[in-house]
PDB file of C-alpha atoms and ligand atoms in Angstrom:
ATOM      1  CA  MET I  12       9.056-116.001  45.469  1.00 58.00           C
ATOM      2  CA  ASP I  13       7.407-119.228  44.377  1.00 74.00           C
ATOM      3  CA  ALA I  14       9.906-121.414  46.229  1.00 81.00           C
ATOM      4  CA  PRO I  15       8.090-124.228  48.030  1.00 80.00           C
ATOM      5  CA  LEU I  16       8.076-123.835  51.794  1.00 83.00           C
ATOM      6  CA  VAL I  17       6.259-127.054  52.591  1.00 82.00           C
ATOM      7  CA  MET I  18       6.320-130.289  50.599  1.00 83.00           C
ATOM      8  CA  SER I  19       3.386-132.680  50.842  1.00 82.00           C
ATOM      9  CA  SER I  20       4.162-136.331  50.278  1.00 88.00           C
ATOM     10  CA  ARG I  21       0.469-137.142  49.789  1.00 87.00           C
ATOM     11  CA  ILE I  22      -1.877-134.828  47.993  1.00 86.00           C
ATOM     12  CA  ASP I  23      -5.537-134.807  48.927  1.00 89.00           C
ATOM     13  CA  PRO I  24      -7.384-133.105  46.047  1.00 90.00           C
ATOM     14  CA  ALA I  25     -10.019-131.843  48.493  1.00 89.00           C
ATOM     15  CA  GLU I  26      -7.346-129.819  50.292  1.00 89.00           C
ATOM     16  CA  ILE I  27      -5.787-127.978  47.376  1.00 88.00           C
ATOM     17  CA  ASP I  28      -6.778-124.526  46.129  1.00 89.00           C
ATOM     18  CA  ASP I  29     -10.417-124.355  44.947  1.00 88.00           C
ATOM     19  CA  GLU I  30      -9.284-122.821  41.703  1.00 90.00           C
ATOM     20  CA  ALA I  31      -7.888-126.183  40.623  1.00 90.00           C
ATOM     21  CA  HIS I  32     -11.297-127.814  41.199  1.00 92.00           C
ATOM     22  CA  ASN I  33     -12.842-125.571  38.618  1.00 89.00           C
ATOM     23  CA  VAL I  34     -11.363-127.378  35.613  1.00 90.00           C
ATOM     24  CA  ASP I  35     -13.660-129.168  33.191  1.00 90.00           C
ATOM     25  CA  VAL I  36     -12.773-132.784  32.412  1.00 91.00           C
ATOM     26  CA  THR I  37     -15.155-133.590  29.561  1.00 91.00           C
ATOM     27  CA  THR I  38     -14.249-134.885  26.118  1.00 92.00           C
ATOM     28  CA  GLU I  39     -16.452-132.337  24.419  1.00 91.00           C
ATOM     29  CA  TYR I  40     -18.562-129.325  25.205  1.00 90.00           C
ATOM     30  CA  PRO I  41     -22.328-129.572  24.683  1.00 89.00           C
ATOM     31  CA  LEU I  42     -23.934-127.555  21.893  1.00 91.00           C
ATOM     32  CA  ALA I  43     -25.798-125.533  24.522  1.00 89.00           C
ATOM     33  CA  PHE I  44     -22.425-124.244  25.764  1.00 89.00           C
ATOM     34  CA  TYR I  45     -21.527-122.793  22.375  1.00 90.00           C
ATOM     35  CA  GLU I  46     -24.997-121.318  22.043  1.00 90.00           C
ATOM     36  CA  ALA I  47     -24.663-119.686  25.432  1.00 89.00           C
ATOM     37  CA  THR I  48     -21.379-118.052  24.367  1.00 88.00           C
ATOM     38  CA  ARG I  49     -23.326-116.123  21.753  1.00 92.00           C
ATOM     39  CA  GLU I  50     -25.505-114.682  24.518  1.00 90.00           C
ATOM     40  CA  GLN I  51     -22.259-113.685  26.276  1.00 88.00           C
ATOM     41  CA  LEU I  52     -23.516-115.283  29.490  1.00 87.00           C
ATOM     42  CA  SER I  53     -21.264-115.329  32.499  1.00 86.00           C
ATOM     43  CA  PRO I  54     -20.206-118.854  33.569  1.00 81.00           C
ATOM     44  CA  ASP I  55     -22.443-118.568  36.649  1.00 82.00           C
ATOM     45  CA  GLU I  56     -25.532-118.100  34.545  1.00 85.00           C
ATOM     46  CA  LEU I  57     -24.677-121.027  32.334  1.00 81.00           C
ATOM     47  CA  ASP I  58     -27.318-123.729  32.657  1.00 79.00           C
ATOM     48  CA  VAL I  59     -25.249-126.446  31.008  1.00 80.00           C
ATOM     49  CA  GLU I  60     -24.033-129.686  32.544  1.00 82.00           C
ATOM     50  CA  MET I  61     -20.203-129.605  32.500  1.00 85.00           C
ATOM     51  CA  GLU I  62     -18.196-132.190  34.373  1.00 88.00           C
ATOM     52  CA  LEU I  63     -15.694-130.476  36.662  1.00 90.00           C
ATOM     53  CA  ILE I  64     -12.971-131.925  38.881  1.00 92.00           C
ATOM     54  CA  GLU I  65     -15.020-130.556  41.741  1.00 92.00           C
ATOM     55  CA  ASP I  66     -17.847-133.008  40.933  1.00 91.00           C
ATOM     56  CA  ASN I  67     -15.558-136.000  41.499  1.00 91.00           C
ATOM     57  CA  LEU I  68     -13.938-135.030  44.775  1.00 93.00           C
ATOM     58  CA  GLY I  69     -14.104-137.830  47.317  1.00 92.00           C
ATOM     59  CA  THR I  70     -14.487-140.518  44.625  1.00 92.00           C
ATOM     60  CA  PRO I  71     -11.771-142.432  42.712  1.00 91.00           C
ATOM     61  CA  GLY I  72     -12.506-139.975  39.894  1.00 89.00           C
ATOM     62  CA  GLU I  73     -10.642-137.273  41.821  1.00 91.00           C
ATOM     63  CA  TYR I  74      -7.366-138.934  40.726  1.00 90.00           C
ATOM     64  CA  GLU I  75      -8.049-140.402  37.302  1.00 91.00           C
ATOM     65  CA  GLY I  76      -9.961-140.291  34.070  1.00 90.00           C
ATOM     66  CA  PHE I  77      -9.456-136.579  33.402  1.00 91.00           C
ATOM     67  CA  ALA I  78     -10.563-136.094  29.806  1.00 91.00           C
ATOM     68  CA  HIS I  79      -9.844-133.099  27.605  1.00 91.00           C
ATOM     69  CA  SER I  80     -11.656-131.582  24.670  1.00 89.00           C
ATOM     70  CA  HIS I  81      -8.832-130.591  22.339  1.00 87.00           C
ATOM     71  CA  ASP I  82      -5.653-132.511  21.505  1.00 89.00           C
ATOM     72  CA  THR I  83      -2.219-131.009  21.178  1.00 88.00           C
ATOM     73  CA  SER I  84       0.960-132.344  19.616  1.00 91.00           C
ATOM     74  CA  ASP I  85       3.106-130.862  22.354  1.00 91.00           C
ATOM     75  CA  ILE I  86       2.010-130.159  25.891  1.00 85.00           C
ATOM     76  CA  ALA I  87       4.737-127.485  26.123  1.00 87.00           C
ATOM     77  CA  ALA I  88       3.719-125.763  22.874  1.00 86.00           C
ATOM     78  CA  GLY I  89       3.175-122.367  24.462  1.00 84.00           C
ATOM     79  CA  PRO I  90       5.602-119.453  24.082  1.00 86.00           C
ATOM     80  CA  ASP I  91       8.995-120.217  25.633  1.00 88.00           C
ATOM     81  CA  LEU I  92       9.396-116.660  26.750  1.00 89.00           C
ATOM     82  CA  SER I  93       6.399-114.488  27.500  1.00 88.00           C
ATOM     83  CA  ALA I  94       6.209-110.806  26.630  1.00 87.00           C
ATOM     84  CA  TYR I  95       6.274-110.172  30.353  1.00 86.00           C
ATOM     85  CA  LYS I  96       9.954-111.153  30.285  1.00 89.00           C
ATOM     86  CA  THR I  97      10.976-109.721  26.913  1.00 91.00           C
ATOM     87  CA  LEU I  98       9.559-106.281  27.701  1.00 91.00           C
ATOM     88  CA  GLY I  99      11.539-103.998  29.964  1.00 88.00           C
ATOM     89  CA  ASP I 100      10.159-102.052  32.889  1.00 84.00           C
ATOM     90  CA  MET I 101       6.580-101.770  34.147  1.00 79.00           C
ATOM     91  CA  GLN I 102       5.912 -98.752  31.967  1.00 82.00           C
ATOM     92  CA  GLU I 103       6.802-100.702  28.848  1.00 88.00           C
ATOM     93  CA  LYS I 104       4.679-103.704  29.883  1.00 88.00           C
ATOM     94  CA  MET I 105       1.730-101.479  30.550  1.00 86.00           C
ATOM     95  CA  ASP I 106       2.028 -99.581  27.263  1.00 88.00           C
ATOM     96  CA  ALA I 107       2.130-102.914  25.434  1.00 91.00           C
ATOM     97  CA  GLN I 108      -0.959-104.146  27.250  1.00 90.00           C
ATOM     98  CA  LEU I 109      -2.871-100.958  26.529  1.00 91.00           C
ATOM     99  CA  ALA I 110      -1.764-100.929  22.883  1.00 92.00           C
ATOM    100  CA  LEU I 111      -3.091-104.470  22.528  1.00 93.00           C
ATOM    101  CA  SER I 112      -6.377-103.666  24.223  1.00 93.00           C
ATOM    102  CA  ARG I 113      -6.830-100.754  21.820  1.00 92.00           C
ATOM    103  CA  ARG I 114      -6.362-103.044  18.853  1.00 95.00           C
ATOM    104  CA  LEU I 115      -8.767-105.778  20.012  1.00 95.00           C
ATOM    105  CA  ARG I 116     -12.358-105.006  19.191  1.00 93.00           C
ATOM    106  CA  ALA I 117     -13.643-107.333  21.927  1.00 92.00           C
ATOM    107  CA  VAL I 118     -11.726-105.444  24.611  1.00 93.00           C
ATOM    108  CA  ASP I 119     -12.845-102.208  26.216  1.00 94.00           C
ATOM    109  CA  GLU I 120      -9.594-100.285  26.607  1.00 93.00           C
ATOM    110  CA  THR I 121     -11.058 -97.813  29.087  1.00 93.00           C
ATOM    111  CA  ASP I 122     -11.979-100.723  31.340  1.00 94.00           C
ATOM    112  CA  VAL I 123      -8.471-102.171  31.007  1.00 93.00           C
ATOM    113  CA  ALA I 124      -6.901 -98.835  31.905  1.00 93.00           C
ATOM    114  CA  GLU I 125      -9.286 -98.444  34.826  1.00 94.00           C
ATOM    115  CA  ARG I 126      -8.331-101.881  36.169  1.00 94.00           C
ATOM    116  CA  ILE I 127      -4.624-101.195  35.798  1.00 92.00           C
ATOM    117  CA  ILE I 128      -5.066 -98.018  37.823  1.00 94.00           C
ATOM    118  CA  GLU I 129      -7.286 -99.612  40.438  1.00 94.00           C
ATOM    119  CA  TYR I 130      -5.400-102.870  40.945  1.00 93.00           C
ATOM    120  CA  HIS I 131      -1.846-101.906  40.088  1.00 90.00           C
ATOM    121  CA  PHE I 132      -1.134 -98.189  40.442  1.00 92.00           C
ATOM    122  CA  LEU I 133      -3.324 -97.271  43.400  1.00 94.00           C
ATOM    123  CA  PRO I 134      -2.255-100.137  45.710  1.00 94.00           C
ATOM    124  CA  ASP I 135       1.359 -99.562  44.678  1.00 92.00           C
ATOM    125  CA  LEU I 136       1.239 -95.818  45.333  1.00 93.00           C
ATOM    126  CA  LEU I 137      -0.673 -96.190  48.604  1.00 94.00           C
ATOM    127  CA  GLY I 138       1.581 -98.993  49.767  1.00 94.00           C
ATOM    128  CA  ASN I 139       4.735 -97.002  49.048  1.00 93.00           C
ATOM    129  CA  LEU I 140       3.300 -93.915  50.700  1.00 93.00           C
ATOM    130  CA  LYS I 141       2.643 -95.942  53.849  1.00 94.00           C
ATOM    131  CA  ALA I 142       6.076 -97.555  53.623  1.00 94.00           C
ATOM    132  CA  PHE I 143       7.663 -94.118  53.374  1.00 93.00           C
ATOM    133  CA  ALA I 144       5.741 -92.759  56.361  1.00 91.00           C
ATOM    134  CA  SER I 145       6.425 -95.762  58.594  1.00 92.00           C
ATOM    135  CA  GLN I 146       9.969 -96.505  57.483  1.00 94.00           C
ATOM    136  CA  GLU I 147      13.042 -97.206  59.539  1.00 94.00           C
ATOM    137  CA  PHE I 148      16.197 -95.112  59.420  1.00 93.00           C
ATOM    138  CA  ARG I 149      19.664 -96.514  58.996  1.00 94.00           C
ATOM    139  CA  CYS I 150      23.091 -95.235  59.902  1.00 94.00           C
ATOM    140  CA  ARG I 151      25.405 -94.928  56.904  1.00 92.00           C
ATOM    141  CA  GLY I 152      28.422 -95.637  59.039  1.00 92.00           C
ATOM    142  CA  CYS I 153      27.708 -98.579  61.347  1.00 94.00           C
ATOM    143  CA  GLY I 154      24.432 -99.763  59.745  1.00 92.00           C
ATOM    144  CA  THR I 155      22.344 -99.592  62.920  1.00 93.00           C
ATOM    145  CA  SER I 156      18.591 -99.330  62.195  1.00 94.00           C
ATOM    146  CA  TYR I 157      16.350 -96.968  64.105  1.00 93.00           C
ATOM    147  CA  ARG I 158      12.565 -97.174  64.315  1.00 93.00           C
ATOM    148  CA  ARG I 159      12.456 -93.388  64.718  1.00 90.00           C
ATOM    149  CA  ALA I 160      14.911 -90.858  63.324  1.00 88.00           C
ATOM    150  CA  PRO I 161      17.259 -89.921  66.196  1.00 90.00           C
ATOM    151  CA  LEU I 162      16.524 -86.359  67.356  1.00 90.00           C
ATOM    152  CA  THR I 163      20.234 -85.526  67.234  1.00 89.00           C
ATOM    153  CA  GLY I 164      20.133 -86.058  63.474  1.00 84.00           C
ATOM    154  CA  THR I 165      23.200 -88.277  63.697  1.00 92.00           C
ATOM    155  CA  CYS I 166      23.775 -91.839  64.835  1.00 94.00           C
ATOM    156  CA  PRO I 167      23.948 -92.069  68.660  1.00 93.00           C
ATOM    157  CA  ASN I 168      26.117 -95.128  68.172  1.00 91.00           C
ATOM    158  CA  CYS I 169      28.904 -93.760  65.970  1.00 93.00           C
ATOM    159  CA  GLY I 170      27.922 -90.186  65.121  1.00 91.00           C
ATOM    160  CA  ASP I 171      27.635 -90.803  61.406  1.00 93.00           C
ATOM    161  CA  GLU I 172      24.793 -89.583  59.198  1.00 92.00           C
ATOM    162  CA  VAL I 173      21.429 -91.383  59.471  1.00 92.00           C
ATOM    163  CA  SER I 174      19.545 -91.858  56.208  1.00 92.00           C
ATOM    164  CA  LEU I 175      16.162 -92.967  54.897  1.00 92.00           C
ATOM    165  CA  THR I 176      15.517 -96.567  53.893  1.00 91.00           C
ATOM    166  CA  VAL I 177      12.574 -95.679  51.601  1.00 92.00           C
ATOM    167  CA  TYR I 178      13.079 -92.819  49.186  1.00 90.00           C
ATOM    168  CA  GLU I 179      10.757 -90.275  47.637  1.00 90.00           C
ATOM    169  CA  GLY I 180      11.317 -91.806  44.202  1.00 90.00           C
ATOM    170  CA  ALA I 181       9.759 -95.092  45.322  1.00 88.00           C
ATOM    171  CA  VAL I 182       6.558 -93.268  46.259  1.00 90.00           C
ATOM    172  CA  THR I 183       6.216 -90.917  43.298  1.00 89.00           C
ATOM    173  CA  LYS I 184       7.464 -93.288  40.599  1.00 87.00           C
ATOM    174  CA  TYR I 185       4.098 -94.182  39.031  1.00 88.00           C
ATOM    175  CA  MET I 186       2.104 -91.078  39.943  1.00 92.00           C
ATOM    176  CA  ASP I 187       2.521 -89.213  36.654  1.00 91.00           C
ATOM    177  CA  THR I 188       2.009 -92.358  34.591  1.00 90.00           C
ATOM    178  CA  ALA I 189      -1.196 -93.193  36.471  1.00 93.00           C
ATOM    179  CA  ILE I 190      -2.575 -89.708  35.879  1.00 94.00           C
ATOM    180  CA  ARG I 191      -1.569 -89.799  32.216  1.00 93.00           C
ATOM    181  CA  VAL I 192      -3.274 -93.181  31.684  1.00 93.00           C
ATOM    182  CA  ALA I 193      -6.440 -91.988  33.466  1.00 94.00           C
ATOM    183  CA  GLU I 194      -6.583 -88.923  31.185  1.00 94.00           C
ATOM    184  CA  GLU I 195      -5.658 -90.698  27.981  1.00 92.00           C
ATOM    185  CA  PHE I 196      -8.179 -93.516  28.376  1.00 92.00           C
ATOM    186  CA  GLY I 197     -10.999 -91.487  29.877  1.00 92.00           C
ATOM    187  CA  ALA I 198     -11.144 -93.165  33.273  1.00 92.00           C
ATOM    188  CA  GLN I 199     -14.170 -92.544  35.488  1.00 94.00           C
ATOM    189  CA  GLU I 200     -14.320 -89.282  37.370  1.00 95.00           C
ATOM    190  CA  TYR I 201     -14.148 -91.276  40.618  1.00 95.00           C
ATOM    191  CA  THR I 202     -10.842 -92.885  39.630  1.00 94.00           C
ATOM    192  CA  LYS I 203      -9.410 -89.556  38.512  1.00 95.00           C
ATOM    193  CA  GLN I 204     -10.380 -87.971  41.813  1.00 96.00           C
ATOM    194  CA  ARG I 205      -8.793 -90.789  43.815  1.00 95.00           C
ATOM    195  CA  LEU I 206      -5.565 -90.145  41.921  1.00 96.00           C
ATOM    196  CA  GLU I 207      -5.890 -86.406  42.452  1.00 96.00           C
ATOM    197  CA  ILE I 208      -6.330 -86.829  46.211  1.00 95.00           C
ATOM    198  CA  LEU I 209      -3.387 -89.180  46.316  1.00 95.00           C
ATOM    199  CA  GLU I 210      -1.255 -86.722  44.381  1.00 95.00           C
ATOM    200  CA  GLN I 211      -2.140 -83.988  46.891  1.00 94.00           C
ATOM    201  CA  ARG I 212      -1.228 -86.270  49.793  1.00 92.00           C
ATOM    202  CA  ILE I 213       2.107 -87.046  48.172  1.00 92.00           C
ATOM    203  CA  GLU I 214       2.790 -83.384  47.419  1.00 91.00           C
ATOM    204  CA  ARG I 215       2.006 -82.396  51.001  1.00 90.00           C
ATOM    205  CA  LEU I 216       4.327 -85.051  52.312  1.00 88.00           C
ATOM    206  CA  PHE I 217       7.251 -84.012  50.142  1.00 88.00           C
ATOM    207  CA  GLU I 218       6.787 -80.264  49.924  1.00 84.00           C
ATOM    208  CA  ASP I 219       9.672 -78.272  51.309  1.00 79.00           C
ATOM    209  CA  ASP I 220       8.273 -76.902  54.575  1.00 74.00           C
ATOM    210  CA  THR I 221      11.435 -75.192  55.728  1.00 78.00           C
ATOM    211  CA  ASN I 222      10.412 -72.082  57.668  1.00 72.00           C
ATOM    212  CA  LYS I 223      10.321 -68.917  55.672  1.00 73.00           C
ATOM    213  CA  GLN I 224      10.709 -65.566  57.302  1.00 74.00           C
ATOM    214  CA  SER I 225       7.277 -63.936  57.385  1.00 78.00           C
ATOM    215  CA  GLY I 226       6.307 -60.409  58.319  1.00 80.00           C
ATOM    216  CA  ILE I 227       3.235 -59.329  60.253  1.00 83.00           C
ATOM    217  CA  ALA I 228       1.770 -58.008  56.991  1.00 83.00           C
ATOM    218  CA  ASP I 229       1.405 -61.600  55.737  1.00 81.00           C
ATOM    219  CA  PHE I 230      -1.388 -62.109  58.287  1.00 81.00           C
ATOM    220  CA  MET I 231      -3.291 -58.866  57.663  1.00 79.00           C
TER     221      MET I 231
HETATM  222 ZN1   ZN F 303      26.167 -95.434  63.341  1.00 56.93          ZN
END
């Protein structure tokens, strides 16, 4: 997914992603920086002069003279394989992240859990719910795709069975985990309610609504 689609033969630093402009290129940090860390100031509030790549855009300094504050013996000294690859499925990755956030005193595990729910589970669940509801249908025999399920219930092309392309499992996969995490880590009431509403929507979508024989007494 990170395959390059376009190759630039000349790179203009002013045109690349802003994020890359936000790198400091000083040989050392001023004392005031370290003092500000004790106040736990956010970088925006920091009233300290730090030379960033951004400051040198449009000058020869945009290409050269990038200094750094700490030396290393090997520029590739980081882990060869991150835990993201050694751990198995999403569930396992998330449990590891939450276990770590519980252990670190500087980290608020409730906040971590809340963010995982808000930025990972909710978009995933909502996205899959939408994908399920707006999916195409495909014939098992000849492979023809249909934007709407044929009313005949079978493929008008070859008469074979037409099946879903997005399954219930894809939608409900993380629902129970999300609810469990919200409970276990004491997520905000708002987050819990969003999950609850979503669970109801999912249940309504998948409930078996085959007609049941009802008598007049059911309405009295
Ligand atoms: Zn067919």
